[in-house]
Amino acid sequence: MTLESLTVQNFRCFADAQFEFRPQFNLLIGNNGSGKTSVLEAIAVGVASWFLGIPGYDSKTIENGHVRVRPVSLGETTLLERQYPVSVACSGLVMGLSVHWSRAVYGPNGSTRHGGAAALKALATAVQAKVRAGEGVSLPLIAYYSTKRLWVNPRDVDRAQDNGPQEFRERFDGYRFSVDDRINVKELLAWLRHQRYLALEARMDSHAFTAVKAAIIDCLDGCLHAEYSVKEETLMLTFDGRDELPFHLLSDGQRSMVALVADLARKAVTLNPQLGKSAPRETKGVVMIDEIDLHLHPRWQRKVVASLKQNFPALQFFATTHSPQVIGETPPDEILILNSDGTSSRPTASIGYSSNQVLRNIMSAPAVNSEMLNVFETIFSLVENGDFQDAREKIGEIRAKGPDFPELVEASNYMESVERAASEVHSDQ
């Protein structure tokens, strides 16, 4: 499954908008309120239509919180009127076929219609029958991770009974909680425990267990070893220059990354066991991650996109971020800037940009605080007016206080070039 385009109407902040996507990675950026999470929610509604043809798995519906609200003033009263219809339409490749489908709600008391998703539903129904018959058809992975992905269990998990190993014997188990937007850490650890017991009995790791542990190590900065400990009853990880640590004692950033990567790899090997240890690399599908840099150190932020693309090259990712480090490591054609008017655009450059350049050139944000920015603007103004001595004194004052800011170097170089040009003009005269 690969999503090529998305069209939404009256969905959250969008009255009417259309988006075109890239096949491997799509990084959504923009100001707060520009609609980054709204796009992820709309994608989740769209791709979860796949479950209409697979009974027992939730198809994400258009909810009241998805309905666009428009302020309407009548006299002294301002009303918030919900706007209908609300629709999500998708186009993409599903099981190698070009498919267009849609979901819609037409009124406040209406349910989410799925007549527009008949083709996708029929395709999923046919694939389900093949899987039930034991055919080795590849299933698409679908996963949605919100900003609360690590801290709140999915619905009904706490009430669920621990039924033992039989929980992990069906391929469609890889679709459990796919669009709930939270990671089921309890179930993930139970799966790792079960795989560990199987490994002890067989005296070797299964392909699935090997693949999940390899993905964790490859995507976790400085991780040397990952193993489920029967004694400690949890996942244990070893980092370069540090002692072995249990999962619950990792930093928030480490836990978030471990849980996300392990959950993706586990879903892949569960859905497509016929692919063996190559399942994480060969499984196709759609993954949505809100704030991909959540809790990550800036050094990790520069690696996260490349790590996910390297370990899951067949998946199509949709991620949001406010991090200049993440943006600076993503090709410009994979970045989608959401504008306040509902339109979108792509930057002309990004790879190789410093964080300051990303802030200035892509995010339209100052690279320094307002006080320093005013000083730099004063220096440039003095240079443009030919007051080189005053500009030189200002530069000296800043250098005496601390480091050579990039803006300070730029201002100094600019002053020297303007002063040199002015000197050459005077010498010619």
CSV table of C-alpha atoms in Angstrom, one decimal:
chain,number,residue,atom,x,y,z
A,1,MET,CA,0.0,0.0,0.0
A,2,THR,CA,1.4,3.4,-1.1
A,3,LEU,CA,-0.6,6.6,-0.8
A,4,GLU,CA,-0.2,9.0,-3.7
A,5,SER,CA,-2.6,11.7,-2.9
A,6,LEU,CA,-5.1,12.9,-0.3
A,7,THR,CA,-8.1,15.2,-0.7
A,8,VAL,CA,-10.0,16.5,2.3
A,9,GLN,CA,-13.2,18.6,2.7
A,10,ASN,CA,-14.3,20.2,6.0
A,11,PHE,CA,-11.8,18.1,7.8
A,12,ARG,CA,-10.6,19.8,11.0
A,13,CYS,CA,-8.8,23.0,9.9
A,14,PHE,CA,-9.1,22.3,6.2
A,15,ALA,CA,-12.1,23.6,4.2
A,16,ASP,CA,-10.8,22.0,1.0
A,17,ALA,CA,-7.3,20.8,0.5
A,18,GLN,CA,-5.3,18.4,-1.6
A,19,PHE,CA,-1.9,16.9,-1.0
A,20,GLU,CA,0.5,14.9,-3.2
A,21,PHE,CA,2.9,12.5,-1.5
A,22,ARG,CA,6.3,10.8,-2.1
A,23,PRO,CA,6.5,7.0,-2.0
A,24,GLN,CA,9.0,6.6,0.9
A,25,PHE,CA,9.1,9.5,3.2
A,26,ASN,CA,6.9,12.6,3.7
A,27,LEU,CA,7.9,15.1,6.4
A,28,LEU,CA,5.1,17.6,7.3
A,29,ILE,CA,6.2,20.9,8.7
A,30,GLY,CA,4.5,24.2,9.5
A,31,ASN,CA,3.4,26.5,12.2
A,32,ASN,CA,1.2,25.4,15.1
A,33,GLY,CA,-2.3,25.2,13.7
A,34,SER,CA,-1.2,24.7,10.1
A,35,GLY,CA,-2.8,21.2,10.1
A,36,LYS,CA,0.1,18.7,10.4
A,37,THR,CA,-1.7,16.4,12.8
A,38,SER,CA,-4.9,16.9,10.8
A,39,VAL,CA,-3.2,15.5,7.7
A,40,LEU,CA,-2.1,12.4,9.7
A,41,GLU,CA,-5.6,11.9,11.1
A,42,ALA,CA,-7.1,12.1,7.6
A,43,ILE,CA,-4.5,9.6,6.3
A,44,ALA,CA,-5.4,7.3,9.2
A,45,VAL,CA,-9.1,7.5,8.3
A,46,GLY,CA,-8.2,6.8,4.7
A,47,VAL,CA,-5.8,3.9,5.0
A,48,ALA,CA,-7.8,2.2,7.8
A,49,SER,CA,-10.6,1.7,5.2
A,50,TRP,CA,-8.6,-1.4,4.4
A,51,PHE,CA,-10.1,-3.0,7.5
A,52,LEU,CA,-13.6,-2.7,6.1
A,53,GLY,CA,-12.9,-5.9,4.3
A,54,ILE,CA,-11.3,-7.6,7.3
A,55,PRO,CA,-13.9,-8.3,10.0
A,56,GLY,CA,-12.7,-7.9,13.6
A,57,TYR,CA,-10.4,-5.0,13.1
A,58,ASP,CA,-11.5,-1.4,13.6
A,59,SER,CA,-11.8,0.9,10.6
A,60,LYS,CA,-11.1,4.4,11.8
A,61,THR,CA,-14.2,6.6,11.3
A,62,ILE,CA,-14.7,10.3,10.9
A,63,GLU,CA,-15.4,11.6,14.4
A,64,ASN,CA,-17.0,14.7,15.7
A,65,GLY,CA,-13.6,16.1,16.5
A,66,HIS,CA,-12.7,15.9,12.8
A,67,VAL,CA,-15.5,18.2,11.7
A,68,ARG,CA,-14.5,21.6,10.7
A,69,VAL,CA,-16.0,24.4,12.7
A,70,ARG,CA,-16.7,27.8,11.3
A,71,PRO,CA,-17.5,30.9,13.4
A,72,VAL,CA,-20.6,32.7,12.3
A,73,SER,CA,-21.6,36.1,13.8
A,74,LEU,CA,-25.3,37.0,14.1
A,75,GLY,CA,-25.8,40.3,15.8
A,76,GLU,CA,-24.1,40.2,19.2
A,77,THR,CA,-23.9,36.4,19.1
A,78,THR,CA,-21.1,34.3,17.6
A,79,LEU,CA,-21.9,30.7,16.8
A,80,LEU,CA,-19.6,27.8,16.0
A,81,GLU,CA,-21.3,26.0,13.1
A,82,ARG,CA,-20.1,22.6,12.0
A,83,GLN,CA,-19.5,22.2,8.3
A,84,TYR,CA,-20.7,19.3,6.2
A,85,PRO,CA,-20.1,17.1,4.3
A,86,VAL,CA,-16.8,15.9,5.8
A,87,SER,CA,-14.9,13.7,3.4
A,88,VAL,CA,-11.5,12.0,3.0
A,89,ALA,CA,-10.5,10.8,-0.4
A,90,CYS,CA,-7.3,8.8,-1.2
A,91,SER,CA,-5.6,7.5,-4.3
A,92,GLY,CA,-2.7,5.1,-4.3
A,93,LEU,CA,-1.3,1.7,-5.1
A,94,VAL,CA,-2.8,-1.2,-3.1
A,95,MET,CA,-1.6,-4.8,-3.7
A,96,GLY,CA,-0.1,-3.6,-6.9
A,97,LEU,CA,-3.3,-2.0,-8.2
A,98,SER,CA,-4.2,1.6,-8.6
A,99,VAL,CA,-7.2,2.4,-6.4
A,100,HIS,CA,-9.2,5.5,-5.5
A,101,TRP,CA,-11.5,5.4,-2.4
A,102,SER,CA,-13.3,7.8,-0.1
A,103,ARG,CA,-15.1,8.1,3.3
A,104,ALA,CA,-17.6,10.8,4.2
A,105,VAL,CA,-20.1,12.0,6.8
A,106,TYR,CA,-23.0,14.1,5.6
A,107,GLY,CA,-24.6,15.4,8.7
A,108,PRO,CA,-24.3,15.7,12.5
A,109,ASN,CA,-26.1,12.5,13.2
A,110,GLY,CA,-24.8,10.5,10.3
A,111,SER,CA,-22.3,7.7,10.4
A,112,THR,CA,-19.2,7.4,8.3
A,113,ARG,CA,-20.3,6.2,4.8
A,114,HIS,CA,-18.0,3.7,3.1
A,115,GLY,CA,-19.7,3.3,-0.3
A,116,GLY,CA,-16.8,5.2,-1.8
A,117,ALA,CA,-14.4,2.6,-0.4
A,118,ALA,CA,-16.1,-0.4,-2.1
A,119,ALA,CA,-13.2,-1.2,-4.3
A,120,LEU,CA,-10.7,-1.1,-1.4
A,121,LYS,CA,-13.1,-3.2,0.8
A,122,ALA,CA,-13.5,-5.8,-2.0
A,123,LEU,CA,-9.7,-6.0,-2.4
A,124,ALA,CA,-9.2,-6.5,1.3
A,125,THR,CA,-11.9,-9.1,1.5
A,126,ALA,CA,-10.2,-11.1,-1.4
A,127,VAL,CA,-6.8,-10.8,0.3
A,128,GLN,CA,-8.3,-12.0,3.6
A,129,ALA,CA,-9.7,-15.1,2.0
A,130,LYS,CA,-6.3,-15.9,0.5
A,131,VAL,CA,-4.6,-15.5,3.9
A,132,ARG,CA,-7.2,-17.7,5.6
A,133,ALA,CA,-6.6,-20.3,2.9
A,134,GLY,CA,-2.9,-20.3,3.8
A,135,GLU,CA,-1.5,-18.5,0.7
A,136,GLY,CA,1.7,-16.5,1.2
A,137,VAL,CA,0.3,-13.2,0.0
A,138,SER,CA,2.0,-10.2,1.5
A,139,LEU,CA,-0.2,-8.0,3.8
A,140,PRO,CA,0.3,-4.2,4.0
A,141,LEU,CA,1.4,-2.8,7.3
A,142,ILE,CA,-0.7,0.1,8.8
A,143,ALA,CA,0.4,2.0,11.9
A,144,TYR,CA,-0.4,5.3,13.5
A,145,TYR,CA,1.7,6.8,16.4
A,146,SER,CA,0.6,10.0,18.1
A,147,THR,CA,2.4,12.1,20.6
A,148,LYS,CA,0.9,10.1,23.4
A,149,ARG,CA,2.1,6.8,21.8
A,150,LEU,CA,4.2,5.6,24.8
A,151,TRP,CA,2.2,6.8,27.8
A,152,VAL,CA,-1.3,5.6,27.5
A,153,ASN,CA,-2.3,2.0,26.7
A,154,PRO,CA,-4.7,1.4,23.7
A,155,ARG,CA,-8.3,0.9,24.5
A,156,ASP,CA,-9.3,-2.4,26.3
A,157,VAL,CA,-5.6,-3.4,26.8
A,158,ASP,CA,-5.8,-3.2,30.6
A,159,ARG,CA,-9.0,-5.3,30.6
A,160,ALA,CA,-7.6,-7.9,28.2
A,161,GLN,CA,-6.7,-11.3,29.7
A,162,ASP,CA,-3.3,-12.7,29.2
A,163,ASN,CA,-4.2,-15.7,27.1
A,164,GLY,CA,-0.6,-16.9,26.5
A,165,PRO,CA,1.2,-17.9,23.3
A,166,GLN,CA,-2.0,-18.4,21.3
A,167,GLU,CA,-2.2,-14.6,21.0
A,168,PHE,CA,0.6,-14.7,18.4
A,169,ARG,CA,-0.6,-17.4,16.0
A,170,GLU,CA,-2.6,-15.4,13.4
A,171,ARG,CA,-1.1,-13.1,10.7
A,172,PHE,CA,-3.9,-10.6,11.2
A,173,ASP,CA,-2.6,-10.0,14.8
A,174,GLY,CA,-0.3,-7.6,13.1
A,175,TYR,CA,-3.3,-5.3,12.7
A,176,ARG,CA,-4.2,-5.1,16.4
A,177,PHE,CA,-4.3,-1.4,17.5
A,178,SER,CA,-3.0,-0.3,14.1
A,179,VAL,CA,-4.8,3.1,14.1
A,180,ASP,CA,-5.4,3.5,17.8
A,181,ASP,CA,-2.4,5.9,17.8
A,182,ARG,CA,-0.8,4.4,20.9
A,183,ILE,CA,1.8,1.7,21.2
A,184,ASN,CA,0.7,-1.4,23.2
A,185,VAL,CA,3.9,-1.7,25.2
A,186,LYS,CA,2.4,-4.5,27.4
A,187,GLU,CA,1.6,-6.6,24.3
A,188,LEU,CA,5.0,-5.8,22.8
A,189,LEU,CA,6.9,-7.1,25.8
A,190,ALA,CA,4.6,-10.2,26.0
A,191,TRP,CA,5.5,-10.9,22.4
A,192,LEU,CA,9.2,-10.6,23.1
A,193,ARG,CA,8.8,-12.9,26.1
A,194,HIS,CA,7.1,-15.5,24.1
A,195,GLN,CA,9.8,-15.3,21.4
A,196,ARG,CA,12.4,-15.7,24.0
A,197,TYR,CA,10.8,-18.9,25.4
A,198,LEU,CA,10.5,-20.3,21.9
A,199,ALA,CA,14.2,-19.5,21.4
A,200,LEU,CA,15.2,-21.3,24.6
A,201,GLU,CA,13.2,-24.4,23.6
A,202,ALA,CA,14.5,-24.4,20.0
A,203,ARG,CA,18.0,-23.4,21.1
A,204,MET,CA,18.0,-20.7,18.4
A,205,ASP,CA,16.2,-17.4,17.7
A,206,SER,CA,13.3,-17.4,15.2
A,207,HIS,CA,13.6,-15.2,12.1
A,208,ALA,CA,11.0,-12.9,13.6
A,209,PHE,CA,12.8,-12.5,16.9
A,210,THR,CA,16.1,-11.9,15.1
A,211,ALA,CA,14.6,-9.2,12.8
A,212,VAL,CA,13.0,-7.3,15.7
A,213,LYS,CA,16.1,-7.2,17.8
A,214,ALA,CA,18.2,-6.2,14.8
A,215,ALA,CA,15.9,-3.3,14.0
A,216,ILE,CA,16.1,-2.1,17.6
A,217,ILE,CA,19.9,-2.1,17.6
A,218,ASP,CA,20.2,-0.4,14.2
A,219,CYS,CA,17.8,2.4,15.1
A,220,LEU,CA,18.9,3.1,18.6
A,221,ASP,CA,21.9,5.4,18.9
A,222,GLY,CA,24.8,3.6,20.6
A,223,CYS,CA,22.9,0.3,21.2
A,224,LEU,CA,25.1,-2.8,21.1
A,225,HIS,CA,22.8,-5.6,22.2
A,226,ALA,CA,19.1,-6.1,22.8
A,227,GLU,CA,17.6,-9.2,24.5
A,228,TYR,CA,14.5,-10.2,26.5
A,229,SER,CA,15.6,-11.4,29.9
A,230,VAL,CA,13.6,-14.3,31.4
A,231,LYS,CA,15.1,-13.5,34.8
A,232,GLU,CA,14.3,-9.7,34.7
A,233,GLU,CA,11.1,-10.3,32.8
A,234,THR,CA,11.7,-7.3,30.5
A,235,LEU,CA,13.7,-6.2,27.5
A,236,MET,CA,17.4,-5.5,28.4
A,237,LEU,CA,19.6,-3.2,26.3
A,238,THR,CA,23.3,-2.6,26.3
A,239,PHE,CA,24.8,0.7,25.2
A,240,ASP,CA,28.4,1.6,24.3
A,241,GLY,CA,30.3,2.4,27.5
A,242,ARG,CA,27.3,1.8,29.8
A,243,ASP,CA,25.9,-1.1,31.8
A,244,GLU,CA,23.0,-3.2,30.7
A,245,LEU,CA,19.7,-1.4,31.3
A,246,PRO,CA,16.0,-2.6,31.5
A,247,PHE,CA,13.5,-1.0,29.2
A,248,HIS,CA,11.7,0.9,32.0
A,249,LEU,CA,14.9,2.6,33.1
A,250,LEU,CA,15.8,4.0,29.6
A,251,SER,CA,15.3,7.7,28.9
A,252,ASP,CA,12.0,8.9,27.5
A,253,GLY,CA,13.7,9.3,24.1
A,254,GLN,CA,15.2,5.8,24.1
A,255,ARG,CA,12.0,4.2,25.2
A,256,SER,CA,10.0,6.0,22.6
A,257,MET,CA,12.4,5.0,19.8
A,258,VAL,CA,12.7,1.3,21.0
A,259,ALA,CA,8.9,0.9,21.3
A,260,LEU,CA,8.2,2.5,17.9
A,261,VAL,CA,10.9,0.5,16.0
A,262,ALA,CA,10.1,-2.8,17.8
A,263,ASP,CA,6.4,-2.3,17.2
A,264,LEU,CA,6.9,-1.7,13.5
A,265,ALA,CA,9.2,-4.7,13.1
A,266,ARG,CA,6.9,-7.0,15.1
A,267,LYS,CA,3.9,-5.9,13.0
A,268,ALA,CA,5.9,-6.7,9.8
A,269,VAL,CA,7.1,-10.2,10.9
A,270,THR,CA,3.6,-11.0,12.2
A,271,LEU,CA,1.8,-9.9,9.0
A,272,ASN,CA,4.3,-11.5,6.7
A,273,PRO,CA,6.1,-14.5,8.3
A,274,GLN,CA,6.7,-15.9,4.8
A,275,LEU,CA,9.3,-13.2,4.4
A,276,GLY,CA,11.4,-14.4,7.3
A,277,LYS,CA,13.9,-12.1,8.8
A,278,SER,CA,13.6,-9.8,5.8
A,279,ALA,CA,10.0,-8.9,6.7
A,280,PRO,CA,10.9,-5.5,8.2
A,281,ARG,CA,12.7,-4.5,5.0
A,282,GLU,CA,10.3,-6.0,2.5
A,283,THR,CA,6.9,-5.3,4.0
A,284,LYS,CA,5.0,-2.4,2.4
A,285,GLY,CA,2.5,-0.2,4.1
A,286,VAL,CA,1.7,3.2,5.5
A,287,VAL,CA,3.1,4.6,8.8
A,288,MET,CA,2.1,7.9,10.5
A,289,ILE,CA,4.3,9.4,13.3
A,290,ASP,CA,3.3,12.6,15.0
A,291,GLU,CA,6.4,14.5,16.2
A,292,ILE,CA,9.0,12.1,15.0
A,293,ASP,CA,11.6,13.9,17.2
A,294,LEU,CA,9.6,13.3,20.4
A,295,HIS,CA,12.1,13.3,23.4
A,296,LEU,CA,15.1,12.7,21.1
A,297,HIS,CA,18.4,14.4,21.6
A,298,PRO,CA,19.4,16.7,18.6
A,299,ARG,CA,22.1,14.2,17.6
A,300,TRP,CA,19.5,11.5,17.3
A,301,GLN,CA,17.1,13.8,15.5
A,302,ARG,CA,19.7,14.0,12.7
A,303,LYS,CA,19.7,10.3,12.4
A,304,VAL,CA,16.0,9.2,12.9
A,305,VAL,CA,14.8,9.7,9.3
A,306,ALA,CA,17.8,7.9,7.8
A,307,SER,CA,17.5,5.0,10.3
A,308,LEU,CA,13.8,4.4,9.6
A,309,LYS,CA,14.3,4.6,5.8
A,310,GLN,CA,17.2,2.2,6.0
A,311,ASN,CA,15.5,-0.4,8.3
A,312,PHE,CA,12.1,-0.2,6.7
A,313,PRO,CA,12.8,0.8,3.1
A,314,ALA,CA,9.5,-0.5,1.6
A,315,LEU,CA,7.3,1.4,4.1
A,316,GLN,CA,5.8,4.8,3.3
A,317,PHE,CA,6.3,7.2,6.2
A,318,PHE,CA,4.3,10.3,7.1
A,319,ALA,CA,5.8,12.3,10.0
A,320,THR,CA,5.5,15.7,11.5
A,321,THR,CA,8.2,17.7,13.2
A,322,HIS,CA,9.3,21.2,14.5
A,323,SER,CA,12.9,20.1,14.6
A,324,PRO,CA,15.4,21.9,12.3
A,325,GLN,CA,17.8,18.9,12.8
A,326,VAL,CA,15.2,16.5,11.4
A,327,ILE,CA,14.4,18.9,8.5
A,328,GLY,CA,18.1,19.4,7.7
A,329,GLU,CA,18.5,15.6,7.2
A,330,THR,CA,15.5,15.2,4.9
A,331,PRO,CA,15.6,15.8,1.1
A,332,PRO,CA,13.6,18.9,0.0
A,333,ASP,CA,11.3,16.8,-2.2
A,334,GLU,CA,10.3,14.7,0.8
A,335,ILE,CA,9.3,17.8,2.9
A,336,LEU,CA,5.8,19.3,2.7
A,337,ILE,CA,5.4,22.8,4.2
A,338,LEU,CA,1.8,23.4,5.3
A,339,ASN,CA,0.8,27.1,5.0
A,340,SER,CA,-1.7,28.9,7.2
A,341,ASP,CA,-4.1,29.3,4.2
A,342,GLY,CA,-4.5,25.5,3.7
A,343,THR,CA,-2.1,25.3,0.8
A,344,SER,CA,1.2,23.4,0.8
A,345,SER,CA,4.6,23.8,-0.8
A,346,ARG,CA,8.1,22.3,-0.9
A,347,PRO,CA,11.4,23.9,0.0
A,348,THR,CA,14.1,24.4,-2.7
A,349,ALA,CA,16.8,23.0,-0.5
A,350,SER,CA,17.3,21.4,2.9
A,351,ILE,CA,20.1,18.7,2.9
A,352,GLY,CA,23.3,20.3,4.1
A,353,TYR,CA,21.6,23.2,5.8
A,354,SER,CA,22.7,24.1,9.3
A,355,SER,CA,20.0,24.3,12.0
A,356,ASN,CA,20.2,28.1,11.7
A,357,GLN,CA,19.8,28.0,8.0
A,358,VAL,CA,16.7,25.7,8.3
A,359,LEU,CA,15.2,28.1,10.9
A,360,ARG,CA,15.7,31.1,8.6
A,361,ASN,CA,15.2,29.7,5.1
A,362,ILE,CA,12.6,27.0,5.6
A,363,MET,CA,10.8,27.7,8.9
A,364,SER,CA,10.8,31.5,8.7
A,365,ALA,CA,12.0,31.7,12.3
A,366,PRO,CA,14.8,33.7,13.8
A,367,ALA,CA,18.0,31.8,14.5
A,368,VAL,CA,18.9,33.9,17.6
A,369,ASN,CA,16.8,35.6,20.3
A,370,SER,CA,15.1,38.9,19.5
A,371,GLU,CA,17.6,41.0,21.4
A,372,MET,CA,20.6,39.7,19.4
A,373,LEU,CA,18.6,39.9,16.2
A,374,ASN,CA,18.0,43.6,16.8
A,375,VAL,CA,21.8,44.1,17.3
A,376,PHE,CA,22.6,42.3,14.1
A,377,GLU,CA,20.0,44.3,12.2
A,378,THR,CA,21.6,47.5,13.7
A,379,ILE,CA,25.1,46.4,12.4
A,380,PHE,CA,23.8,45.8,8.9
A,381,SER,CA,22.0,49.1,8.9
A,382,LEU,CA,25.2,50.9,10.0
A,383,VAL,CA,27.2,49.2,7.3
A,384,GLU,CA,24.6,50.1,4.6
A,385,ASN,CA,24.8,53.7,5.8
A,386,GLY,CA,28.6,53.6,5.6
A,387,ASP,CA,29.1,54.0,9.4
A,388,PHE,CA,31.9,51.4,9.4
A,389,GLN,CA,33.5,52.5,12.6
A,390,ASP,CA,30.3,52.3,14.6
A,391,ALA,CA,29.5,48.9,13.0
A,392,ARG,CA,33.1,47.7,13.9
A,393,GLU,CA,32.5,48.8,17.6
A,394,LYS,CA,29.2,46.9,17.8
A,395,ILE,CA,30.8,43.7,16.4
A,396,GLY,CA,33.6,44.1,19.0
A,397,GLU,CA,31.1,44.4,21.8
A,398,ILE,CA,29.3,41.2,20.8
A,399,ARG,CA,32.6,39.3,20.4
A,400,ALA,CA,33.7,40.3,23.9
A,401,LYS,CA,30.5,38.7,25.3
A,402,GLY,CA,30.8,35.3,23.8
A,403,PRO,CA,31.1,33.1,20.8
A,404,ASP,CA,31.3,34.1,17.2
A,405,PHE,CA,27.7,33.7,16.0
A,406,PRO,CA,27.3,32.7,12.4
A,407,GLU,CA,25.3,35.9,12.0
A,408,LEU,CA,28.2,37.9,13.5
A,409,VAL,CA,30.6,36.3,11.0
A,410,GLU,CA,28.1,37.1,8.2
A,411,ALA,CA,27.8,40.7,9.4
A,412,SER,CA,31.6,41.1,9.7
A,413,ASN,CA,32.2,39.7,6.2
A,414,TYR,CA,29.5,41.9,4.8
A,415,MET,CA,31.0,45.0,6.3
A,416,GLU,CA,34.5,44.1,5.0
A,417,SER,CA,33.1,43.6,1.4
A,418,VAL,CA,31.2,46.8,1.5
A,419,GLU,CA,34.1,48.8,3.0
A,420,ARG,CA,36.5,47.3,0.4
A,421,ALA,CA,34.1,48.2,-2.4
A,422,ALA,CA,33.8,51.8,-1.1
A,423,SER,CA,37.6,52.1,-0.8
A,424,GLU,CA,38.0,50.9,-4.4
A,425,VAL,CA,35.5,53.5,-5.6
A,426,HIS,CA,37.4,56.3,-3.8
A,427,SER,CA,40.8,55.1,-5.2
A,428,ASP,CA,39.4,55.1,-8.8
A,429,GLN,CA,38.3,58.7,-8.3
